[in-house]
mmCIF file of C-alpha atoms in Angstrom:
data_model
loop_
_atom_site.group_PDB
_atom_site.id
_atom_site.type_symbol
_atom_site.label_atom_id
_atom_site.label_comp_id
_atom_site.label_asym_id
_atom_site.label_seq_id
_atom_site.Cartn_x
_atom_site.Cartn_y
_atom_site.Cartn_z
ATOM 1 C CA UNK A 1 0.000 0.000 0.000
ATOM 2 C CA UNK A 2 0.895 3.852 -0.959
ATOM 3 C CA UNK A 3 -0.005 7.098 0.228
ATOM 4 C CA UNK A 4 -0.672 8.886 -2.844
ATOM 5 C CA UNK A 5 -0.258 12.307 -1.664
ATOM 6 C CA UNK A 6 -1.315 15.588 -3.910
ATOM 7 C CA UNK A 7 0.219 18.764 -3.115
ATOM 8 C CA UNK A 8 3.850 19.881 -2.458
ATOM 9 C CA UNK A 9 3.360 22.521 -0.064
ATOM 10 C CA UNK A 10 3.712 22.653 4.272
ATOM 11 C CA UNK A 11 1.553 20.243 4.872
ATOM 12 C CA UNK A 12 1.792 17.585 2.252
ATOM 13 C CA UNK A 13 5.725 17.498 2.324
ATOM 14 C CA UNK A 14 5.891 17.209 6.144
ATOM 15 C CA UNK A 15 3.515 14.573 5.850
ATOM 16 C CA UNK A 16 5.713 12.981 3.083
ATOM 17 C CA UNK A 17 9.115 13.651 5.169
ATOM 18 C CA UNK A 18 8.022 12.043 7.769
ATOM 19 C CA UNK A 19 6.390 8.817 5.983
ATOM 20 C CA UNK A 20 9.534 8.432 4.291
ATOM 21 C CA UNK A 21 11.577 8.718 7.474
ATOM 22 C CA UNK A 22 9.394 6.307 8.779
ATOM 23 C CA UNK A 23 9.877 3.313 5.898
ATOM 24 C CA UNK A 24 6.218 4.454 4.840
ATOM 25 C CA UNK A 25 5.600 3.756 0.877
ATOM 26 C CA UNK A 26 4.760 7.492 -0.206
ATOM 27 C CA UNK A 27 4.662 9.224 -3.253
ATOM 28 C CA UNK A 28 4.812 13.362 -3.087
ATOM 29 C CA UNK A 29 2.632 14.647 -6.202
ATOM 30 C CA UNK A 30 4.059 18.024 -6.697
ATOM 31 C CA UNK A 31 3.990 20.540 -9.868
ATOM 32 C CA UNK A 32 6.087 23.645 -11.083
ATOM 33 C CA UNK A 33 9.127 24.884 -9.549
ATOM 34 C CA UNK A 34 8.940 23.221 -5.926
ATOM 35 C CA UNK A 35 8.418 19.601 -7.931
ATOM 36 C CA UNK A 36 11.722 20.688 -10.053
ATOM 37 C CA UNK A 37 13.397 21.802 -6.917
ATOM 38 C CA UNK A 38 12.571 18.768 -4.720
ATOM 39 C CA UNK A 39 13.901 16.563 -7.911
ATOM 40 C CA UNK A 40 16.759 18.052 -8.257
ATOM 41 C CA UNK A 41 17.912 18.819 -4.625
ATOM 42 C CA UNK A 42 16.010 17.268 -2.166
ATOM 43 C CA UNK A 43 13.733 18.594 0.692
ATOM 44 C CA UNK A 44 15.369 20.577 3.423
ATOM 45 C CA UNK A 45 13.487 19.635 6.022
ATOM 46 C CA UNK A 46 14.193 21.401 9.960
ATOM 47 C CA UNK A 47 13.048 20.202 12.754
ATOM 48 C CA UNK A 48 14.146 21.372 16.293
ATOM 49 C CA UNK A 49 17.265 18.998 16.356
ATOM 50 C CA UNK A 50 18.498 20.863 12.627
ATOM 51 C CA UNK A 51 17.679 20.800 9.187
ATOM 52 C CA UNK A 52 18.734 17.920 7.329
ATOM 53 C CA UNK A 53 18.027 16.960 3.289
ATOM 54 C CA UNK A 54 15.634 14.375 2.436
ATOM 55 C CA UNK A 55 15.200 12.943 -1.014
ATOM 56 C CA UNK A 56 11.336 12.182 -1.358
ATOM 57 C CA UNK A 57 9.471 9.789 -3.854
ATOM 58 C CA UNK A 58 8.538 12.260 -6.048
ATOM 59 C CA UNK A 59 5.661 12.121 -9.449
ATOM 60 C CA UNK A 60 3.660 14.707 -11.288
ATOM 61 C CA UNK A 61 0.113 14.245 -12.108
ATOM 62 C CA UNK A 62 0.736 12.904 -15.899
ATOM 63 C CA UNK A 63 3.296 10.458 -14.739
ATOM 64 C CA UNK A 64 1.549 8.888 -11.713
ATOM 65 C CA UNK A 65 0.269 4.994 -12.171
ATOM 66 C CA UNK A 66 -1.968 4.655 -9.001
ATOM 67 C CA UNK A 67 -2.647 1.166 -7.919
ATOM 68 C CA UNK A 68 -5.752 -0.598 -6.202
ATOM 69 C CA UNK A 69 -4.582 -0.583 -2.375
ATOM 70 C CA UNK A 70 -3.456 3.434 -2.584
ATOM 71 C CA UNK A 71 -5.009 5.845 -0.230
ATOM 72 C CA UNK A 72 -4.659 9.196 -1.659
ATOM 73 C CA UNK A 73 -4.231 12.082 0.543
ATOM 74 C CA UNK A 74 -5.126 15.435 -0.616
ATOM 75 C CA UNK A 75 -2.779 18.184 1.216
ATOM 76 C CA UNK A 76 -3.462 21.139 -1.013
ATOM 77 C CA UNK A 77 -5.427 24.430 0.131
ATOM 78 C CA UNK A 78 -9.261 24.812 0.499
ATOM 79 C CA UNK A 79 -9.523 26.979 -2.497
ATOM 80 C CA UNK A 80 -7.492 24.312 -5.095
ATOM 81 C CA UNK A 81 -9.338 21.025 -4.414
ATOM 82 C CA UNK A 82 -11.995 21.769 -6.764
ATOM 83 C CA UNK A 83 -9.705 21.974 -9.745
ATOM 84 C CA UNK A 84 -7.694 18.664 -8.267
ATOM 85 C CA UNK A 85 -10.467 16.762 -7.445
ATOM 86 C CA UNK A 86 -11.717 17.117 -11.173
ATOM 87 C CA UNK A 87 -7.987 16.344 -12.425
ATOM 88 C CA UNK A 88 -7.526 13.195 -10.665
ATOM 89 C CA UNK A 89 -10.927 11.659 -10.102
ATOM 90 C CA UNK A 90 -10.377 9.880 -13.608
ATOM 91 C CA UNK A 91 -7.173 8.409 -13.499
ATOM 92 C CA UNK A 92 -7.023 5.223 -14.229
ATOM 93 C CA UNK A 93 -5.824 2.671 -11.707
ATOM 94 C CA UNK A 94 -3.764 -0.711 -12.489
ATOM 95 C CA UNK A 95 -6.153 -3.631 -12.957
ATOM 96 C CA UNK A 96 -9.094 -1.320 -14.019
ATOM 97 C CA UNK A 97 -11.378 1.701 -12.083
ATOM 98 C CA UNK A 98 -10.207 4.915 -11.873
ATOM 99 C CA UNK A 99 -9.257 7.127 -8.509
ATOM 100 C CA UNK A 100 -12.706 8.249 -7.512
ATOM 101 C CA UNK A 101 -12.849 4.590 -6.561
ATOM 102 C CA UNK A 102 -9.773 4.722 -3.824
ATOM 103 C CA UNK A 103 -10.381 5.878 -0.238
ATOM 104 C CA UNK A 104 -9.458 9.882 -0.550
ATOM 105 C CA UNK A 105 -8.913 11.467 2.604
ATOM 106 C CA UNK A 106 -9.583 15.633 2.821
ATOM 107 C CA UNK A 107 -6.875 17.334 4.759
ATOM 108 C CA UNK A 108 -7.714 20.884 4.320
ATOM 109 C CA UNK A 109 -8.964 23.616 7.374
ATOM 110 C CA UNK A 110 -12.639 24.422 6.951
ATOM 111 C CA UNK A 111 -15.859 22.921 5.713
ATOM 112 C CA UNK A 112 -16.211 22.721 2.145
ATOM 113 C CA UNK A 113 -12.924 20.186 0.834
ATOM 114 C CA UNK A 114 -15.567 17.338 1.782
ATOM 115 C CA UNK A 115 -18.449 18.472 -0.169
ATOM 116 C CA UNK A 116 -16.558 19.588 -3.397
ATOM 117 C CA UNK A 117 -14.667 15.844 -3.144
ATOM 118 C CA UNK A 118 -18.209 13.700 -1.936
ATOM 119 C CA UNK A 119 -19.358 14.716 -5.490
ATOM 120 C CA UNK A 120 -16.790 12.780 -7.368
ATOM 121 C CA UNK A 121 -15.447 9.766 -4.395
ATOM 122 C CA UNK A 122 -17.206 7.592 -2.853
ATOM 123 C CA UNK A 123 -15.257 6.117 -0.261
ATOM 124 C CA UNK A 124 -14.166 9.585 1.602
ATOM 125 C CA UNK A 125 -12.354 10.533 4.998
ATOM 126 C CA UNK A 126 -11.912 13.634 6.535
ATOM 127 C CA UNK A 127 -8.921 14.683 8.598
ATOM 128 C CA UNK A 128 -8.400 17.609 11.108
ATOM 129 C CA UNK A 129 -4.614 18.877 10.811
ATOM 130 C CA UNK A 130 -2.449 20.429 12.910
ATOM 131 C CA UNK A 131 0.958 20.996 12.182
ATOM 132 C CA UNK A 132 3.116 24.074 12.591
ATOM 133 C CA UNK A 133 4.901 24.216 9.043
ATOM 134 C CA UNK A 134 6.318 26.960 7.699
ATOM 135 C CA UNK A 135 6.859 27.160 3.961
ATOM 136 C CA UNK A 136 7.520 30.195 2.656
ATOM 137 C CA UNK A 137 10.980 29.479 -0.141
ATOM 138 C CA UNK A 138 11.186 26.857 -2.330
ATOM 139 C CA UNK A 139 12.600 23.837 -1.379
ATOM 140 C CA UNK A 140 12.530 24.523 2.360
ATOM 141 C CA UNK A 141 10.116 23.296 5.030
ATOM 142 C CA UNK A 142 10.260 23.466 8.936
ATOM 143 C CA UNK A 143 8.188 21.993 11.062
ATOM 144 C CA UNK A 144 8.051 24.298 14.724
ATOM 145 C CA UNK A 145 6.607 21.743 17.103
ATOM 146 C CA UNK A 146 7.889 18.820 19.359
ATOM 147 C CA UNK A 147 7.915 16.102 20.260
ATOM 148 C CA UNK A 148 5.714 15.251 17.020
ATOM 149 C CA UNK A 149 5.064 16.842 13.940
ATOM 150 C CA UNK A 150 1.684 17.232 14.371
ATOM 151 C CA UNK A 151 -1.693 16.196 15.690
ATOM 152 C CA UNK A 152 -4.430 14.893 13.537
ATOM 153 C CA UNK A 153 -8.035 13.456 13.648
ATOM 154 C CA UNK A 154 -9.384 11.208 11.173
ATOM 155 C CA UNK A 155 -12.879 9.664 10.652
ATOM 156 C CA UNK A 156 -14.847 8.675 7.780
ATOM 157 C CA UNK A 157 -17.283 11.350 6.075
ATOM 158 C CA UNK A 158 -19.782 11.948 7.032
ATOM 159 C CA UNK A 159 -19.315 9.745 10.214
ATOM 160 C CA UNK A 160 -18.379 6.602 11.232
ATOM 161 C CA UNK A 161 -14.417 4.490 11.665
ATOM 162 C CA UNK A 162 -13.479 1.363 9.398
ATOM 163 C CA UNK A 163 -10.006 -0.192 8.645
ATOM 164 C CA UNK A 164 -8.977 2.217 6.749
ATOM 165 C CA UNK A 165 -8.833 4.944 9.391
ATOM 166 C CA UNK A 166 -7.828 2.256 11.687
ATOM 167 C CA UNK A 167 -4.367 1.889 9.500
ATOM 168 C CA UNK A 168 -4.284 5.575 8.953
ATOM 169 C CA UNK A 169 -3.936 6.612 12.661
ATOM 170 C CA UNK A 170 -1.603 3.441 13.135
ATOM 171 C CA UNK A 171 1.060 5.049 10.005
ATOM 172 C CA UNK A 172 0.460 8.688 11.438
ATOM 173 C CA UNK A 173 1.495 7.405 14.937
ATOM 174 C CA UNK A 174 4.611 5.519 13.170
ATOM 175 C CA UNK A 175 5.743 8.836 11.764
ATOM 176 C CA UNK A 176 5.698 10.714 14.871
ATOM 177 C CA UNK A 177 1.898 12.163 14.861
ATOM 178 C CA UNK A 178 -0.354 12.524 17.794
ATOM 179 C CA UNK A 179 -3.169 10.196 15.481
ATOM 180 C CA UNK A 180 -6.604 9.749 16.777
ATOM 181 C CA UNK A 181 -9.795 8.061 15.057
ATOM 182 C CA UNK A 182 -13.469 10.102 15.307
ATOM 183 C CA UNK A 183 -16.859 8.443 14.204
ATOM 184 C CA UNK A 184 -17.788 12.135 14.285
ATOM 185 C CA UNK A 185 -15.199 14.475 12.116
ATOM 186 C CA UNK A 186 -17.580 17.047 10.992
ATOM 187 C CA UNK A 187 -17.770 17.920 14.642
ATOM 188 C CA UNK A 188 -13.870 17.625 14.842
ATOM 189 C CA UNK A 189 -13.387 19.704 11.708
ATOM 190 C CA UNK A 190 -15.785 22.703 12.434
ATOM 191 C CA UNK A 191 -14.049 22.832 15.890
ATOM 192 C CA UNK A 192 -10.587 23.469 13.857
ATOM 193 C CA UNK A 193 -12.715 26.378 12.454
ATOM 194 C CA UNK A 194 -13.109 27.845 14.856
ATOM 195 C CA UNK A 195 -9.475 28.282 15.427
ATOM 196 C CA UNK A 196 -8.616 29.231 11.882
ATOM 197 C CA UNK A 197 -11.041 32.039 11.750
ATOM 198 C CA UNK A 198 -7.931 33.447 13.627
ATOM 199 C CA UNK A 199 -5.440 33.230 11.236
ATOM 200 C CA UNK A 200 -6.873 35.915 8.957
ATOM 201 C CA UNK A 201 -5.500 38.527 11.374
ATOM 202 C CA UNK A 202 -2.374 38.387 10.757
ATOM 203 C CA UNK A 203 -2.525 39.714 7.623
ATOM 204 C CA UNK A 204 -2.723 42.900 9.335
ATOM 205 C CA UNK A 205 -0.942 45.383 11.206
ATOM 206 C CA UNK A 206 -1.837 45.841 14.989
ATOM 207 C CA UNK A 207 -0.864 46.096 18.227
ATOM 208 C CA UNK A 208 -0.732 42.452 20.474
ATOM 209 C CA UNK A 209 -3.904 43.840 22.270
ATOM 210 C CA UNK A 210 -5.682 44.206 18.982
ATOM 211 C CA UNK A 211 -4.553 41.264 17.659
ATOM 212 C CA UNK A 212 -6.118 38.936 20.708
ATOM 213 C CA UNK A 213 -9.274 41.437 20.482
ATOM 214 C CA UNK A 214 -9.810 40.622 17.067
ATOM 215 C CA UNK A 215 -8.882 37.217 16.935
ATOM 216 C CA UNK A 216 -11.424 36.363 20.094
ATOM 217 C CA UNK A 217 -14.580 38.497 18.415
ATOM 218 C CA UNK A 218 -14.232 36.467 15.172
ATOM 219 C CA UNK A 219 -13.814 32.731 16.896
ATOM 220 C CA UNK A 220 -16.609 33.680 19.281
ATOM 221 C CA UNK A 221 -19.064 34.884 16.315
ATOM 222 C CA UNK A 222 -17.704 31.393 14.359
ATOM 223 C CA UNK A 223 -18.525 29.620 17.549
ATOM 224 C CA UNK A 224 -22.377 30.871 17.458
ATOM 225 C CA UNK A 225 -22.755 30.834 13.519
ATOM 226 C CA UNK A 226 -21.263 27.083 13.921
ATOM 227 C CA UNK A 227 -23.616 25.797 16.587
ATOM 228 C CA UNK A 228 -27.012 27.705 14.734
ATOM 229 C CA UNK A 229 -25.958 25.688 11.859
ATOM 230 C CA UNK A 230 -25.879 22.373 13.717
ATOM 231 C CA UNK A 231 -22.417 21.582 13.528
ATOM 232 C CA UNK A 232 -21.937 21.253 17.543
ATOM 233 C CA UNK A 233 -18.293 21.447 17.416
ATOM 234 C CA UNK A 234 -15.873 19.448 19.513
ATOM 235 C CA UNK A 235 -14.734 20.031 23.110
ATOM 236 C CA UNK A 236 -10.771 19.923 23.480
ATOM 237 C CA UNK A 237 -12.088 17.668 26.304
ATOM 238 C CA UNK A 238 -13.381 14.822 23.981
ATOM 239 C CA UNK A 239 -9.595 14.253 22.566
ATOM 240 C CA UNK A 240 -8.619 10.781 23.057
ATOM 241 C CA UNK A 241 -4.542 11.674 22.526
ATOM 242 C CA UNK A 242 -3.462 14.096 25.317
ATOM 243 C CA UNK A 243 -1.945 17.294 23.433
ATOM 244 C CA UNK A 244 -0.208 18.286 27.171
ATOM 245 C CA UNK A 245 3.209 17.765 25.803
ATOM 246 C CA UNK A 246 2.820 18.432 22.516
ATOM 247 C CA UNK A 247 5.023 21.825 22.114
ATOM 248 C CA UNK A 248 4.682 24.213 19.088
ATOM 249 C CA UNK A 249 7.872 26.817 19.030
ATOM 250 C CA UNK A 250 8.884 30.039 16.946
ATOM 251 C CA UNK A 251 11.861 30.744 16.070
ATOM 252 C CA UNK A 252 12.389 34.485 17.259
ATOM 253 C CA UNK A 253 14.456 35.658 14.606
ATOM 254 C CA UNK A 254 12.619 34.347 11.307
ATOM 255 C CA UNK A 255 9.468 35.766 10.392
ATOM 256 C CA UNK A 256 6.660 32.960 10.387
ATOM 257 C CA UNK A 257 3.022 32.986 10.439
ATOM 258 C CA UNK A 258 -0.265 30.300 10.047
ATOM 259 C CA UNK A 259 -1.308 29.061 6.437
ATOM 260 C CA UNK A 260 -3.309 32.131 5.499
ATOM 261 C CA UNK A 261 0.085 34.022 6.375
ATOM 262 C CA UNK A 262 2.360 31.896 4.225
ATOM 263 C CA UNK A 263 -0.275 32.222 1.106
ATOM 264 C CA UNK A 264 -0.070 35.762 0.768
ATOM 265 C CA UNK A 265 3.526 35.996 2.162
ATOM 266 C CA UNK A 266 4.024 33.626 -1.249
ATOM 267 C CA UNK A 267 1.826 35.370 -3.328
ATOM 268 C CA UNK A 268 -0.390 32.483 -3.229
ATOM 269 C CA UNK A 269 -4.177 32.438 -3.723
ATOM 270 C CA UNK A 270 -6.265 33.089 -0.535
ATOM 271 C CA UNK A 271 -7.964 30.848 1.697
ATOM 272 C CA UNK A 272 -9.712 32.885 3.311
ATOM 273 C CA UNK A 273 -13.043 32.331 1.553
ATOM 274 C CA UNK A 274 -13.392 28.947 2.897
ATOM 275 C CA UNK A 275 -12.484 29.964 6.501
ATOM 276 C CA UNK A 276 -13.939 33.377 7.659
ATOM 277 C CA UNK A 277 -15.988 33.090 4.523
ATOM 278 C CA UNK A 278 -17.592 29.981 5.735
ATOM 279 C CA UNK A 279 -18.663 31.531 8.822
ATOM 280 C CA UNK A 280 -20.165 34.362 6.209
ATOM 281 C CA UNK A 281 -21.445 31.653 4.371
ATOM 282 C CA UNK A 282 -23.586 29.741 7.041
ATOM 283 C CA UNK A 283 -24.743 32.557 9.139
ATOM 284 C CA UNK A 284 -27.023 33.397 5.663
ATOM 285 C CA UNK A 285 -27.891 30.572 5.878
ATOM 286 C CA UNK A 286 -29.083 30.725 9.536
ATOM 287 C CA UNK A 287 -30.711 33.923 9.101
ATOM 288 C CA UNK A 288 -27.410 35.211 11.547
ATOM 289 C CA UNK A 289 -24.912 37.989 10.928
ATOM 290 C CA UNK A 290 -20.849 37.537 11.370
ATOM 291 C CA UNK A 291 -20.291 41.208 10.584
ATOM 292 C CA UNK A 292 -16.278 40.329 11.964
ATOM 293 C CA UNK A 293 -15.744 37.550 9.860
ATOM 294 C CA UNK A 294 -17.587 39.581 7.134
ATOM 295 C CA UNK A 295 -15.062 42.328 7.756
ATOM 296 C CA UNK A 296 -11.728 40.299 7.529
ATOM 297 C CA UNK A 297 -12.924 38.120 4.423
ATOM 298 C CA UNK A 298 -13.580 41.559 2.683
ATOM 299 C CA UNK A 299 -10.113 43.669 3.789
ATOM 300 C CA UNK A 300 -8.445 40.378 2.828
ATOM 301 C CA UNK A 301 -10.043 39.741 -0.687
ATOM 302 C CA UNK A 302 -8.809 43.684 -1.004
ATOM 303 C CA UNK A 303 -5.454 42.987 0.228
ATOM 304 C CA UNK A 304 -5.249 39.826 -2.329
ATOM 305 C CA UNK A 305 -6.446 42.044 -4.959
ATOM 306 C CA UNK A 306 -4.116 45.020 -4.977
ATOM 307 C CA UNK A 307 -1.312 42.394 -4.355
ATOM 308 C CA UNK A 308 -0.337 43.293 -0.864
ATOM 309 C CA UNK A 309 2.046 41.853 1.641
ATOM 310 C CA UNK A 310 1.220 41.277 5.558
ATOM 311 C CA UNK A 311 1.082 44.091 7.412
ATOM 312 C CA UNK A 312 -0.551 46.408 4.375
ATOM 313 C CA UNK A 313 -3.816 47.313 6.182
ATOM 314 C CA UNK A 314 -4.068 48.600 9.627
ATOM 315 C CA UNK A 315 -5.805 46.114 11.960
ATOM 316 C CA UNK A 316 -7.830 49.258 12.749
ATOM 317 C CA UNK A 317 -9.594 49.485 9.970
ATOM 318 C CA UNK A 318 -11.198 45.881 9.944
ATOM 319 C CA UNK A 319 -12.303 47.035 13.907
ATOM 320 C CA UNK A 320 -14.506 49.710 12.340
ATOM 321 C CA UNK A 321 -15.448 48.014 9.726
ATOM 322 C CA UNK A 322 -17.115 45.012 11.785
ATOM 323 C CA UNK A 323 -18.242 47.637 14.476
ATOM 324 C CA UNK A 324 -19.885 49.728 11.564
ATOM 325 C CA UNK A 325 -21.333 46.918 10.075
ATOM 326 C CA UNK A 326 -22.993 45.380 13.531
ATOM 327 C CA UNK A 327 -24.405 48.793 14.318
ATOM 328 C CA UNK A 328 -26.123 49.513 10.844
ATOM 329 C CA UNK A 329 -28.034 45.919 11.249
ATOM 330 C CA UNK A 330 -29.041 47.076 15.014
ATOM 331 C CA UNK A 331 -30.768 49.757 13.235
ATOM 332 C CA UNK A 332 -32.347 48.374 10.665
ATOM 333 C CA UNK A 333 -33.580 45.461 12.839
ATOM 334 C CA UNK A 334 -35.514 48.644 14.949
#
């Protein structure tokens, strides 16, 4: 059996790094200059006891031959799984099918990577990922957290455990993750929500006080917008794996930030439409307002727009904007 996994970016060359480290059949499906780069030199891959150069199984799309016992393991952003999913759903497997007949697993933050992949696989898992990667050159990947890599939840989608999620928490404890197995993942997933509702704010420029300010009005809102809309999420309680000594570290002198960060720092395309805009999404839905996460999904899509960098819009500015916002409905609803 291989782990098929798509997407050469933090997450799915950790993932990768660590497989291979751990004697774990993998193959890294990469494209465009960080495929060439990885060919040609390697990962360097940093952990807390140094970086050190791993050479990865490596394939693009037009050259992979998948076989019947893969599990493919998408690792790309919310925002590209559409276009994947449609790419690789028809690939043909050895011995007849194609790959919308493999188990997929979804790896990405927010709600929507399950739906958009449901349409096209049939046997799908979800998993809730959390791993402090930083991956911001070419070629270059560290990993700020010990003892392990990372902590992740897996389940089937919409619910339930089988032998497949069984073996995938068993590999992700062999490479060094803190694994655990959930009949109920949605829950799991829309918990992870509400933490990366956060990450949007540090696209912009504030003081530490603003920063928690902000950061605790638009979980909050994401909490109640969540819960209206039935998705009850998690308690931290509920975890089966103790995350006590499970440390995530920053190196004081290099720059570093969550995924929404390291998109934007690349000049990548947003994900911020499937986190903050989720909680935009589902309070319409719910007849609610989310004026914060409203706010931040709009000042980003303008900071994506003109091209910006971190730190190009005052953090004041999505403040008024929320507080504006929340006051003009309190009118209107009098």
């Amino acid at each position: 059996m291989t782990y098929v996994i798509f997407g050469a970016g933090a997450v799915g060359t950790s993932l990768a790094a660590q497989f291979t480290e751990a004697g774990i059949d993998t193959v890294l499906v990469g494209r465009g200059r960080q495929l060439e780069h990885l060919r040609s030199h390697g990962l360097l891959y940093k952990r807390a006891q140094g970086p050190w150069q791993i050479a990865l199984n490596l394939s693009d799309i037009n050259s992979l031959r998948l076989k019947p016992d893969d599990i493919l393991l998408l690792a790309v952003k919310g925002q590209d799984v559409e276009e994947l999913s449609a790419q690789i759903a028809l690939l043909p497997v050895e011995g007849g099918g194609v790959a919308a007949d493999l188990p997929v697993v979804t790896m990405q933050n927010g709600l929507e990577a399950e739906r958009i992949v449901a349409r096209r696989f049939s046997r799908l898992y979800a998993a809730v990922v959390r791993v402090p990667a930083i991956y911001t050159e070419v070629g270059k990947v560290s990993v700020l957290a010990e003892p392990q890599f990372a902590s992740v939840s897996i389940g089937r989608f919409p619910q339930g455990r089988d032998a497949i999620s069984a073996r995938l928490t068993a590999d992700l404890t062999r490479a060094n993750a803190l694994a655990e197995e959930h009949a109920d993942i949605r829950r799991w997933k829309a918990q992870k929500l509400t933490y990366n509702v956060r990450n949007v704010v540090e696209l912009f420029a504030g003081t530490p006080d603003q920063v928690a300010f902000v950061g605790n009005a638009l979980a909050a809102e994401a909490e109640v917008v969540l819960k209206a809309a039935g998705f009850d999420p998690a308690a931290e309680a509920e975890r089966k794996v103790s995350l006590a000594g499970w440390k995530v570290t920053r190196d004081p002198t290099a720059p570093s930030g969550q995924s929404t960060w390291q998109s934007f720092t690349r000049g990548a395309r947003s994900e911020v439409d499937f986190l903050n805009g989720e909680i935009v999404l589902q309070s319409r839905l719910h007849g609610l307002d989310a004026p914060w996460n409203l706010a931040a999904q709009r000042l980003a899509a303008e900071l994506a727009a003109s091209g910006g960098v971190p730190g190009s819009i005052a953090l004041d500015r999505l403040v008024s904007l929320a507080q504006s916002d929340a006051q003009a409905r309190a009118a209107a609803a009098h």
